[in-house]
mmCIF file of C-alpha atoms and ligand atoms in Angstrom:
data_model
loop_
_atom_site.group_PDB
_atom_site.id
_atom_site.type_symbol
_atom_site.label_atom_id
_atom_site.label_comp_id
_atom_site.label_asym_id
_atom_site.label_seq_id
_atom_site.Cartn_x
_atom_site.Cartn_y
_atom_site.Cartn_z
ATOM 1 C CA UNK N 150 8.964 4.605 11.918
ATOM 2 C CA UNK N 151 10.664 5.448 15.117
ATOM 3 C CA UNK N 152 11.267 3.120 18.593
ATOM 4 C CA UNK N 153 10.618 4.403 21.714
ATOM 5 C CA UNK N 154 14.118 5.343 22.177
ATOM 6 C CA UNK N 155 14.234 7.526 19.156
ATOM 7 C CA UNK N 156 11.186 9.254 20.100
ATOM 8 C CA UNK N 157 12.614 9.881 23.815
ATOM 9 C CA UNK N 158 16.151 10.995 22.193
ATOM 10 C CA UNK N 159 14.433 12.973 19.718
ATOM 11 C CA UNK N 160 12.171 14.632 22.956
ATOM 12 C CA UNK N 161 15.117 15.602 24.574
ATOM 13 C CA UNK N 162 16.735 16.617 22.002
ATOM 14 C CA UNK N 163 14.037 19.060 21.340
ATOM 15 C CA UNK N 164 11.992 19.691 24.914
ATOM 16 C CA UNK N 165 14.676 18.902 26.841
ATOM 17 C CA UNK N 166 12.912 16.028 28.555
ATOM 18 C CA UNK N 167 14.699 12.928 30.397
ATOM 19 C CA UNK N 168 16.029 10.511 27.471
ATOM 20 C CA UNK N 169 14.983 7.564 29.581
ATOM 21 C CA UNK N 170 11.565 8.367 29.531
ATOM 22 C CA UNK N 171 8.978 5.632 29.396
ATOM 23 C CA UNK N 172 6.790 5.464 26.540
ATOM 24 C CA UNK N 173 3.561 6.710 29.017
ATOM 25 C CA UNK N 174 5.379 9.503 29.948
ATOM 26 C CA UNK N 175 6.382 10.361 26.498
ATOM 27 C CA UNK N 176 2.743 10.547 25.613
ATOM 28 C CA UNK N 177 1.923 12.572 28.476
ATOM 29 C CA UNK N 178 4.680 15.320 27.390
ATOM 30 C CA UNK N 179 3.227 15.109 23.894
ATOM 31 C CA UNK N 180 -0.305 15.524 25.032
ATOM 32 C CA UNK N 181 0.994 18.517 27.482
ATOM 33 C CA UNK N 182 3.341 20.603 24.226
ATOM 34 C CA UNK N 183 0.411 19.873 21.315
ATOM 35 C CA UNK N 184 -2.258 21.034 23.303
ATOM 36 C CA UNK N 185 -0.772 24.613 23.404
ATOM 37 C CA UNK N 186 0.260 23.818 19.851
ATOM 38 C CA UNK N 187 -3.545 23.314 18.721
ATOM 39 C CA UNK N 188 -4.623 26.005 20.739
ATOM 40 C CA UNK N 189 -2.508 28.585 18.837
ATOM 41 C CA UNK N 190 -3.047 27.136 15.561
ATOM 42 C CA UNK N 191 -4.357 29.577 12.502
ATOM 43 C CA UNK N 192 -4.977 26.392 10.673
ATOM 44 C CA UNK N 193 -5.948 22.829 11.073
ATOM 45 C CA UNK N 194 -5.524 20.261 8.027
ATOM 46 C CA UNK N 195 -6.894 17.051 8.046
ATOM 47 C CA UNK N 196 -8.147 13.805 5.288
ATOM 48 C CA UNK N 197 -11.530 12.495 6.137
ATOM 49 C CA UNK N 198 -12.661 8.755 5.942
ATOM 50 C CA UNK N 199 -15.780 9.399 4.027
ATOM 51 C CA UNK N 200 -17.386 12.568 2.310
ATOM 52 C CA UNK N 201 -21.062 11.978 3.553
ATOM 53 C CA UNK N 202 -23.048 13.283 -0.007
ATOM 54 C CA UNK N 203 -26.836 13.557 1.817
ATOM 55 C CA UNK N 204 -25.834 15.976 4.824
ATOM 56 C CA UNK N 205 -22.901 17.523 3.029
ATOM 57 C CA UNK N 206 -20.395 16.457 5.470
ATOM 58 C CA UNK N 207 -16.961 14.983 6.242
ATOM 59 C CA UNK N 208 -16.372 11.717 8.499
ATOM 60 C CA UNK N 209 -13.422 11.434 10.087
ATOM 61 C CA UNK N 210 -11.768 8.506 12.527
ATOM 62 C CA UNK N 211 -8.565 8.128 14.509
ATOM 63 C CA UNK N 212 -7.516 6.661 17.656
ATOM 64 C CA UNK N 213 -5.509 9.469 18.979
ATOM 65 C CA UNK N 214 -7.651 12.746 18.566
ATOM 66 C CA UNK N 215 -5.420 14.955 16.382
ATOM 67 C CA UNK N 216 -7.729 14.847 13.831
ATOM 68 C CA UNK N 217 -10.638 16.456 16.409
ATOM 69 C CA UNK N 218 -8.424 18.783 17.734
ATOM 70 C CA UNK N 219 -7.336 20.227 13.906
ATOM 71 C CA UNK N 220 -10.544 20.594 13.396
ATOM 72 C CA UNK N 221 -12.110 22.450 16.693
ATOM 73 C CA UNK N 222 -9.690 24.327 17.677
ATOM 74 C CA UNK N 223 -7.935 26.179 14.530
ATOM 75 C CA UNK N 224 -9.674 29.289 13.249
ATOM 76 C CA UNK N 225 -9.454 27.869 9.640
ATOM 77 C CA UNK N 226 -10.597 23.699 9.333
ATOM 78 C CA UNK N 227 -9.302 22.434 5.941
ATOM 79 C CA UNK N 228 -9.946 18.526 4.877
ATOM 80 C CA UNK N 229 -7.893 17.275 1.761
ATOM 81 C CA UNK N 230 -9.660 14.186 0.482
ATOM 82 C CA UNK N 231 -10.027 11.965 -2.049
ATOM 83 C CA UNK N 232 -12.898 11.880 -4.279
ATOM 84 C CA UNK N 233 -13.539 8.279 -3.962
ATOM 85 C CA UNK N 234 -14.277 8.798 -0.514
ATOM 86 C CA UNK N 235 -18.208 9.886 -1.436
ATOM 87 C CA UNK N 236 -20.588 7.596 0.008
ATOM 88 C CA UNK N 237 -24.358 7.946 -0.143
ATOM 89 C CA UNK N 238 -25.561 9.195 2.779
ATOM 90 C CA UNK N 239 -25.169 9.376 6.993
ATOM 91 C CA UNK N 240 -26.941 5.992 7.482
ATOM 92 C CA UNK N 241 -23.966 4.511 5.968
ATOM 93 C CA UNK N 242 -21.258 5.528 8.265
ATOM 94 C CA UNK N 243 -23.218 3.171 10.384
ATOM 95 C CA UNK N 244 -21.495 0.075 8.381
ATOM 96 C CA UNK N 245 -18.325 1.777 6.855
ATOM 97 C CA UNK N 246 -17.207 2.924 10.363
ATOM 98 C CA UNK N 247 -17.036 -0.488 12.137
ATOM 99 C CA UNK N 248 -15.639 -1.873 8.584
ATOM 100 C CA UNK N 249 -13.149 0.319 8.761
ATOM 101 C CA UNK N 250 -12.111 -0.477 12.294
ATOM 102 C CA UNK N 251 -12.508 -4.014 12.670
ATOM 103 C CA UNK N 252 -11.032 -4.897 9.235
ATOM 104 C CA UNK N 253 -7.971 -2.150 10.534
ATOM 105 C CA UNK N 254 -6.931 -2.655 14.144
ATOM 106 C CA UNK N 255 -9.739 -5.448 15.364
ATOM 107 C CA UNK N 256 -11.492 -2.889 17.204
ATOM 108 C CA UNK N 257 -15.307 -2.939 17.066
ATOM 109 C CA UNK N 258 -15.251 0.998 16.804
ATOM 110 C CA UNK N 259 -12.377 3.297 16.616
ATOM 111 C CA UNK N 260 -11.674 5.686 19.567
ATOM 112 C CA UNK N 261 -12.828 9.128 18.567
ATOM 113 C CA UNK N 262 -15.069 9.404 15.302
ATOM 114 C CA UNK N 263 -16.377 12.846 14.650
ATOM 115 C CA UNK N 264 -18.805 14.100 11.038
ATOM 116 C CA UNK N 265 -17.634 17.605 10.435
ATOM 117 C CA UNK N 266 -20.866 19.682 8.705
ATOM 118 C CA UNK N 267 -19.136 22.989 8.465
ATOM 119 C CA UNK N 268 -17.933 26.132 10.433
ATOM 120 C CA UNK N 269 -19.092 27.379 14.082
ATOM 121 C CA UNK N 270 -22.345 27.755 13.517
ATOM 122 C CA UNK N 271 -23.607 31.342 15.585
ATOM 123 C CA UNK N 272 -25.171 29.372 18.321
ATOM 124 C CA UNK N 273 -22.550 27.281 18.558
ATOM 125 C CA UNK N 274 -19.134 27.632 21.259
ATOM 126 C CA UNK N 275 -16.494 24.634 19.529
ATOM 127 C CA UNK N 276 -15.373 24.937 16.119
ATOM 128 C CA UNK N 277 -13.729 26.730 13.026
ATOM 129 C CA UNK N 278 -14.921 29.945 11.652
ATOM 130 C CA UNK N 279 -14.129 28.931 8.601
ATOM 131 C CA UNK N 280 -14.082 25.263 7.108
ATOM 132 C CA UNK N 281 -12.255 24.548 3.263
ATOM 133 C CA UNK N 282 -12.850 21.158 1.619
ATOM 134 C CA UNK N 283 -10.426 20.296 -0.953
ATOM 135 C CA UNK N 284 -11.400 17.389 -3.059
ATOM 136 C CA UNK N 285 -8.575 15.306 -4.890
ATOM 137 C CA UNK N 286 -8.832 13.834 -8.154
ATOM 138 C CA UNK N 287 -4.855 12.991 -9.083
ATOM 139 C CA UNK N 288 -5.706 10.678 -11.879
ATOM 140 C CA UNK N 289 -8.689 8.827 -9.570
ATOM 141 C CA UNK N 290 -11.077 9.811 -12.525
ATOM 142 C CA UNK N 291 -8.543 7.941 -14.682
ATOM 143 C CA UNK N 292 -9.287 5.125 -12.862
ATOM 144 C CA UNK N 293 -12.438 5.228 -12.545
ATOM 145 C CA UNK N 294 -12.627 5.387 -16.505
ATOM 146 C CA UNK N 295 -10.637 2.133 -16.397
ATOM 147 C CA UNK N 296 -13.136 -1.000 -16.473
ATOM 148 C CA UNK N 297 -10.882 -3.348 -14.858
ATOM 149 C CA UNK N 298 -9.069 -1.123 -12.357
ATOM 150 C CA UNK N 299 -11.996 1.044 -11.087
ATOM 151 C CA UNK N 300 -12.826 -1.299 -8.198
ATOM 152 C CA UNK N 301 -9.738 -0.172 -6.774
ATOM 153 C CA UNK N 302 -11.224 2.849 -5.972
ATOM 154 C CA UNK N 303 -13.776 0.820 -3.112
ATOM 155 C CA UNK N 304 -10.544 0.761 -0.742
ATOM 156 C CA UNK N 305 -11.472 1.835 2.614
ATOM 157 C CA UNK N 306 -7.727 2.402 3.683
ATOM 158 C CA UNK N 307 -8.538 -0.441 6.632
ATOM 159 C CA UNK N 308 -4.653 -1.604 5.863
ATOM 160 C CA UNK N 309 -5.738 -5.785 6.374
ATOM 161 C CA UNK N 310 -4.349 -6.549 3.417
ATOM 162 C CA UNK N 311 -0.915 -4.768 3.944
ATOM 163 C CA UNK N 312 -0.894 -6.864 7.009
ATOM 164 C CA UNK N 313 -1.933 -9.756 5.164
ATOM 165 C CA UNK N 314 0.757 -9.305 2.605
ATOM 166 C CA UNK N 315 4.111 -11.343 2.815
ATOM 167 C CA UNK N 316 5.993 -9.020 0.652
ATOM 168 C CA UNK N 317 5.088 -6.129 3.077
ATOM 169 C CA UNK N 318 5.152 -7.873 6.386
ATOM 170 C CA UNK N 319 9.368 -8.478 4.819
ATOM 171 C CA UNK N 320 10.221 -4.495 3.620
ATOM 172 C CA UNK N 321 7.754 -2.867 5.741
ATOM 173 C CA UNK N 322 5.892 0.611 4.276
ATOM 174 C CA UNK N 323 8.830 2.804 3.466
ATOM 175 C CA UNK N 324 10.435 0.473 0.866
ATOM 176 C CA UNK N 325 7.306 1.157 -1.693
ATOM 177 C CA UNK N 326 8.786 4.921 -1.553
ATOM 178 C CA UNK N 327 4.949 5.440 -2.567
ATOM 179 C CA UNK N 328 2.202 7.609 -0.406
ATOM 180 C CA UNK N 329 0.265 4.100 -0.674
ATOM 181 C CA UNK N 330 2.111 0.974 0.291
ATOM 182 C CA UNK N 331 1.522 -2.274 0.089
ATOM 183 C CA UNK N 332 -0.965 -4.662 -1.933
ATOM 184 C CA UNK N 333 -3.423 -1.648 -2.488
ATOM 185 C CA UNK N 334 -0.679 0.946 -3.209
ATOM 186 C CA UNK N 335 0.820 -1.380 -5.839
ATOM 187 C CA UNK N 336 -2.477 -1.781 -7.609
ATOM 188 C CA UNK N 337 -2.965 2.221 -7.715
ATOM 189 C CA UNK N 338 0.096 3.969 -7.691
ATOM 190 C CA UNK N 339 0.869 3.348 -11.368
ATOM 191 C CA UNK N 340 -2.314 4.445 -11.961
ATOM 192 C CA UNK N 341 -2.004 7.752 -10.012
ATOM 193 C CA UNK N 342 1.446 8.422 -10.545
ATOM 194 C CA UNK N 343 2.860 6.720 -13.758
ATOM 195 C CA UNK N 344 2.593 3.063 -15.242
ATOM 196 C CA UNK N 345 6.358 3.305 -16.470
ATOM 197 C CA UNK N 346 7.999 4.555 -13.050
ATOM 198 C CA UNK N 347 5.843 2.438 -10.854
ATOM 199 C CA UNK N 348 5.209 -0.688 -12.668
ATOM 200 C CA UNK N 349 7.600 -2.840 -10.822
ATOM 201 C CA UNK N 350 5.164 -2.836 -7.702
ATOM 202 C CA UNK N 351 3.053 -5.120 -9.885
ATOM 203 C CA UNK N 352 5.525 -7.487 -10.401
ATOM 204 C CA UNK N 353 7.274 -7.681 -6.619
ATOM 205 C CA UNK N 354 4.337 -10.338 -5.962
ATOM 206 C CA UNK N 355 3.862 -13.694 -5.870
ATOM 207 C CA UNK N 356 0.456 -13.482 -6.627
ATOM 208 C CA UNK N 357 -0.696 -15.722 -3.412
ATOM 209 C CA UNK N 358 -4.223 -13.579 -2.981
ATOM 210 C CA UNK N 359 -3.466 -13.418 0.921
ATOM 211 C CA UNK N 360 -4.608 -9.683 0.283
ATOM 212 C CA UNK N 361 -7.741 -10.630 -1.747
ATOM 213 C CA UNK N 362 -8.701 -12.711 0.702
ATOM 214 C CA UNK N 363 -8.669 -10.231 3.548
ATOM 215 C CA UNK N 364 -10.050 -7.110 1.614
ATOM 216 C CA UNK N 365 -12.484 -5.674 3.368
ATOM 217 C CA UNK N 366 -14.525 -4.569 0.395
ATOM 218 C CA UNK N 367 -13.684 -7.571 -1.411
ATOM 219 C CA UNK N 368 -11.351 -5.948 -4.020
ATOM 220 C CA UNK N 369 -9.705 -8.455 -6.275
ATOM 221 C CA UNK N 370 -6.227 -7.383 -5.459
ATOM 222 C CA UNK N 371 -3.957 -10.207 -7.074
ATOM 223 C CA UNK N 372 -5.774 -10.033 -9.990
ATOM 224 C CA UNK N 373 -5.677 -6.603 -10.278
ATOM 225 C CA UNK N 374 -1.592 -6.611 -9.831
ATOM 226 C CA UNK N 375 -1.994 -9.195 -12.740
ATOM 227 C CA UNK N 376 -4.050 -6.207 -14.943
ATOM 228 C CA UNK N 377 -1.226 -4.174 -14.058
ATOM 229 C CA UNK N 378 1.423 -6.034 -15.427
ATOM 230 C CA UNK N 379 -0.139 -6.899 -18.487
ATOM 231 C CA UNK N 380 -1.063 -2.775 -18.772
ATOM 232 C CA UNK N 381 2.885 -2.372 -18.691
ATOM 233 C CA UNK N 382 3.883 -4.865 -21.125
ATOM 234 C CA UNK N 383 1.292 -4.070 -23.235
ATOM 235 C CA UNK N 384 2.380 -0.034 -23.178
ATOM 236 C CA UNK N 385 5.752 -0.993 -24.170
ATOM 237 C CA UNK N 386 7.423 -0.411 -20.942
ATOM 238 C CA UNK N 387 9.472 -3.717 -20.314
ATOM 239 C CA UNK N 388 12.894 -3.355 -21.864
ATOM 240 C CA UNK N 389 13.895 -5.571 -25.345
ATOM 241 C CA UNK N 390 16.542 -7.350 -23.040
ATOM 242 C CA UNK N 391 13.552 -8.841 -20.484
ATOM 243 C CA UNK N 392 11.792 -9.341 -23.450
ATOM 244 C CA UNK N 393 13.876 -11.690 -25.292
ATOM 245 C CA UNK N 394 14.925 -13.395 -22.177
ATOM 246 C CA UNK N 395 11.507 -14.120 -21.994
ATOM 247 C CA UNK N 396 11.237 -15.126 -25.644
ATOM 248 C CA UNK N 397 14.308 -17.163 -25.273
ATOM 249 C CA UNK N 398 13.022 -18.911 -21.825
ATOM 250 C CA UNK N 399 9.701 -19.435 -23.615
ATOM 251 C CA UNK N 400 11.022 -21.417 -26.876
ATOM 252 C CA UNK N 401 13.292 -23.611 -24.437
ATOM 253 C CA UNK N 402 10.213 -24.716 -22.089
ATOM 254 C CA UNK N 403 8.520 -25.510 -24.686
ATOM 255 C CA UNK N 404 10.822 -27.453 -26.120
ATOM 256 C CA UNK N 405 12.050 -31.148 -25.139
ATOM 257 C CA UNK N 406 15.300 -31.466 -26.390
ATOM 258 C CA UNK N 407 16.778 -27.585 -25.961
ATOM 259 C CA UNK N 408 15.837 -28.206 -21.851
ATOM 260 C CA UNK N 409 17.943 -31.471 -22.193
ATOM 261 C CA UNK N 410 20.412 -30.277 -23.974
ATOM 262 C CA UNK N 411 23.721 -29.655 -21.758
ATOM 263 C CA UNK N 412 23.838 -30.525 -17.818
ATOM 264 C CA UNK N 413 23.491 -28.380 -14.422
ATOM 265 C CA UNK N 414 26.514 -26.725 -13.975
ATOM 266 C CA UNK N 415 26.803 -25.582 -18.076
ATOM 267 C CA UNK N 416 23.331 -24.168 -17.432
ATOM 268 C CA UNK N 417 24.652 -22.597 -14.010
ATOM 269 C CA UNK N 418 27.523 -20.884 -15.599
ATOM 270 C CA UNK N 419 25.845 -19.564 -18.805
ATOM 271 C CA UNK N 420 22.429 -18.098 -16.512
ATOM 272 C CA UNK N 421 24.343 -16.593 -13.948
ATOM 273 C CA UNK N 422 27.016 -14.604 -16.403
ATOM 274 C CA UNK N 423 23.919 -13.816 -18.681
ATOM 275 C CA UNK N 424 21.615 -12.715 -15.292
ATOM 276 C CA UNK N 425 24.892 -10.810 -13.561
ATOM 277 C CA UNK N 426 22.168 -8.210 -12.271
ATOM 278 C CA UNK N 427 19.914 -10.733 -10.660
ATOM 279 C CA UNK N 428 22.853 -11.615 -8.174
ATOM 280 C CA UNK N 429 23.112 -8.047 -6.807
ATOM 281 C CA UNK N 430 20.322 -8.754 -4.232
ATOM 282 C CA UNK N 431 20.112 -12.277 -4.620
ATOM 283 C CA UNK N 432 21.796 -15.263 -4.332
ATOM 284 C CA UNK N 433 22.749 -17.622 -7.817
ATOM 285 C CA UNK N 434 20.569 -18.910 -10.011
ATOM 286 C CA UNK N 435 20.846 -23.303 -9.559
ATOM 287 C CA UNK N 436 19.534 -25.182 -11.808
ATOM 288 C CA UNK N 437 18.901 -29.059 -11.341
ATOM 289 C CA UNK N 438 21.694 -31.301 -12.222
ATOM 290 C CA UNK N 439 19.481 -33.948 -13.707
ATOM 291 C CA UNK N 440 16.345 -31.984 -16.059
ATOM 292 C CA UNK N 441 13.041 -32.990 -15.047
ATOM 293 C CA UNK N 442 12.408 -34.722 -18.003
ATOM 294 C CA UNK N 443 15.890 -37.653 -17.235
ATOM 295 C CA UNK N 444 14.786 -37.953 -13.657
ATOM 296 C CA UNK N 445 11.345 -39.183 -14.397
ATOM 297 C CA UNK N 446 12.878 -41.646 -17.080
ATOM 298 C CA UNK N 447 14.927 -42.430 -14.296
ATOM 299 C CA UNK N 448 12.276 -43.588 -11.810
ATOM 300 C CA UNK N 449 9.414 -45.119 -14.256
ATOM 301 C CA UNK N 450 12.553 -47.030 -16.527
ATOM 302 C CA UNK N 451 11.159 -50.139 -14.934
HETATM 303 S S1 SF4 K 737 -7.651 -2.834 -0.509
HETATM 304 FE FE1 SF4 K 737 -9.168 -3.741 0.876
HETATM 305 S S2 SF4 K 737 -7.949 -4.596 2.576
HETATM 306 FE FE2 SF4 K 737 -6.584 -3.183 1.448
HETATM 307 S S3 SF4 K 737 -6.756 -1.241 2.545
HETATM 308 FE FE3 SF4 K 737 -8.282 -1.205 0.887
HETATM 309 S S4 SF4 K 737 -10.182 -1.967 1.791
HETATM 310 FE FE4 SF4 K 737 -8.531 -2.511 3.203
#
């Protein structure tokens, strides 16, 4: 994402406007170039919000009126859109579209929403001639096929639980490196786009079901993440050094006398040699000086 400043550097960089323009007048010089821009378009691409299956149509909603413009003014209108996007029929936009919008921005309907049935027809003066509808699968079906994962597929795109999520609010979109970000792009993107490159989405979580509790469509999010994780252990994709950490950290907790044995600062020195990685973002591992089990002997002795 850019500040205002970028954008006005970047306008005068390009139009040759005043750097110190105010973000107003920025729009007002982007609303004056695009219009030609649209105007002399061949083609206009756009997604769509929700394939409408009775009337054979696209739904589409934005706040700034791109998306109308690509799609009357072009010669050539084509929509790229997910397949999950099919709902039954028209009456339903009447619930999905202020979903969508208050669940998104807290708006009780977004700005300009516009159901696209096809080219000009001849009676008609606005529109394309011509109107393409690409539908994407990219592994969708794959979830769909999945039991546990399929609800994933309700998402709406609102974005509440991005803005929900802690982990998100911290890195911000551009960290996933995914097209989907944050609590809903962890949950799919190994699904669309690998388990063994993306699995580590799962696992930056703490689990704490802010985004479950937000979902607009009631998705089970955290839980999902959880299915996730277990999908990538149990595909072999976690390396034999995690695992017998694990293994390791497993026999010790569940055993008196091993998380007694030595003190603090042994357990300090041997964890953080062992876990050099971990300290490359992080800060040391510190264990207690005192284990848990000697400081409750310590306070119930009497
Ligand atoms: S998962 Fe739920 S909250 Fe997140 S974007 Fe999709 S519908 Fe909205």
């Amino acid at each position: 994402h850019k500040s205002k400043e970028d954008v006005a550097k970047l306008f005068a960089e390009k139009l040759g406007t005043d750097p110190k323009l105010t973000p107003e007048e920025l729009t007002l010089v982007a609303r004056d170039k695009l219009r030609e821009k649209y105007v002399e378009a061949e083609v206009g691409i756009t997604g769509a919000n929700f394939i409408i299956s009775d009337i054979g149509a696209v739904a589409i909603t934005e706040n700034e009126g791109y998306a109308r413009l690509s799609c009357a003014w072009p010669k050539t209108h084509i929509v790229i859109v997910g397949i999950e996007k099919v709902i039954p029929s028209v009456t339903d936009v009447g619930l999905f579209w202020p979903l969508l919008s208050t669940f998104g921005t807290g708006q009780k309907i977004t700005a300009y929403n516009s159901i696209v049935g096809g080219p000009k027809q001849t009676n008609e003066t606005d529109g394309p001639e011509e109107m393409v509808v690409i539908l994407l699968d990219n592994n969708r079906t794959t979830i769909l096929a999945n039991p546990k994962q399929r609800e994933s597929l309700y998402c709406i795109r609102c974005g509440a639980c991005l803005n929900a999520c802690p982990v998100y609010k911290n890195i911000g979109g551009h960290a996933y490196g995914t097209t989907y970000s944050g609590p809903i792009g962890s949950v799919i993107t190994p699904h669309l786009q690998g388990m063994e490159e993306y699995k580590h989405l799962s696992f930056a979580s703490s689990l704490c079901g802010n985004c479950t509790e937000v979902c607009a469509v009631k998705i089970n999010l955290h839980e999902l993440l959880l299915e996730n994780r277990n999908e990538a252990v149990q595909s072999g994709y976690i390396s034999f050094g995690e695992k017998f950490a694990w293994k390791i950290w497993k026999r010790a907790s569940l055993n008196r006398s091993m998380m007694n044995m030595s003190n603090g600062n042994i357990k300090n020195r041997i964890a953080n040699n062992i876990f050099k990685g971990w300290k490359k973002h992080r800060g040391e591992l510190h264990f207690s000086k005192k284990t848990f089990n000697e400081m409750w002997k310590e306070r119930f002795k009497g």
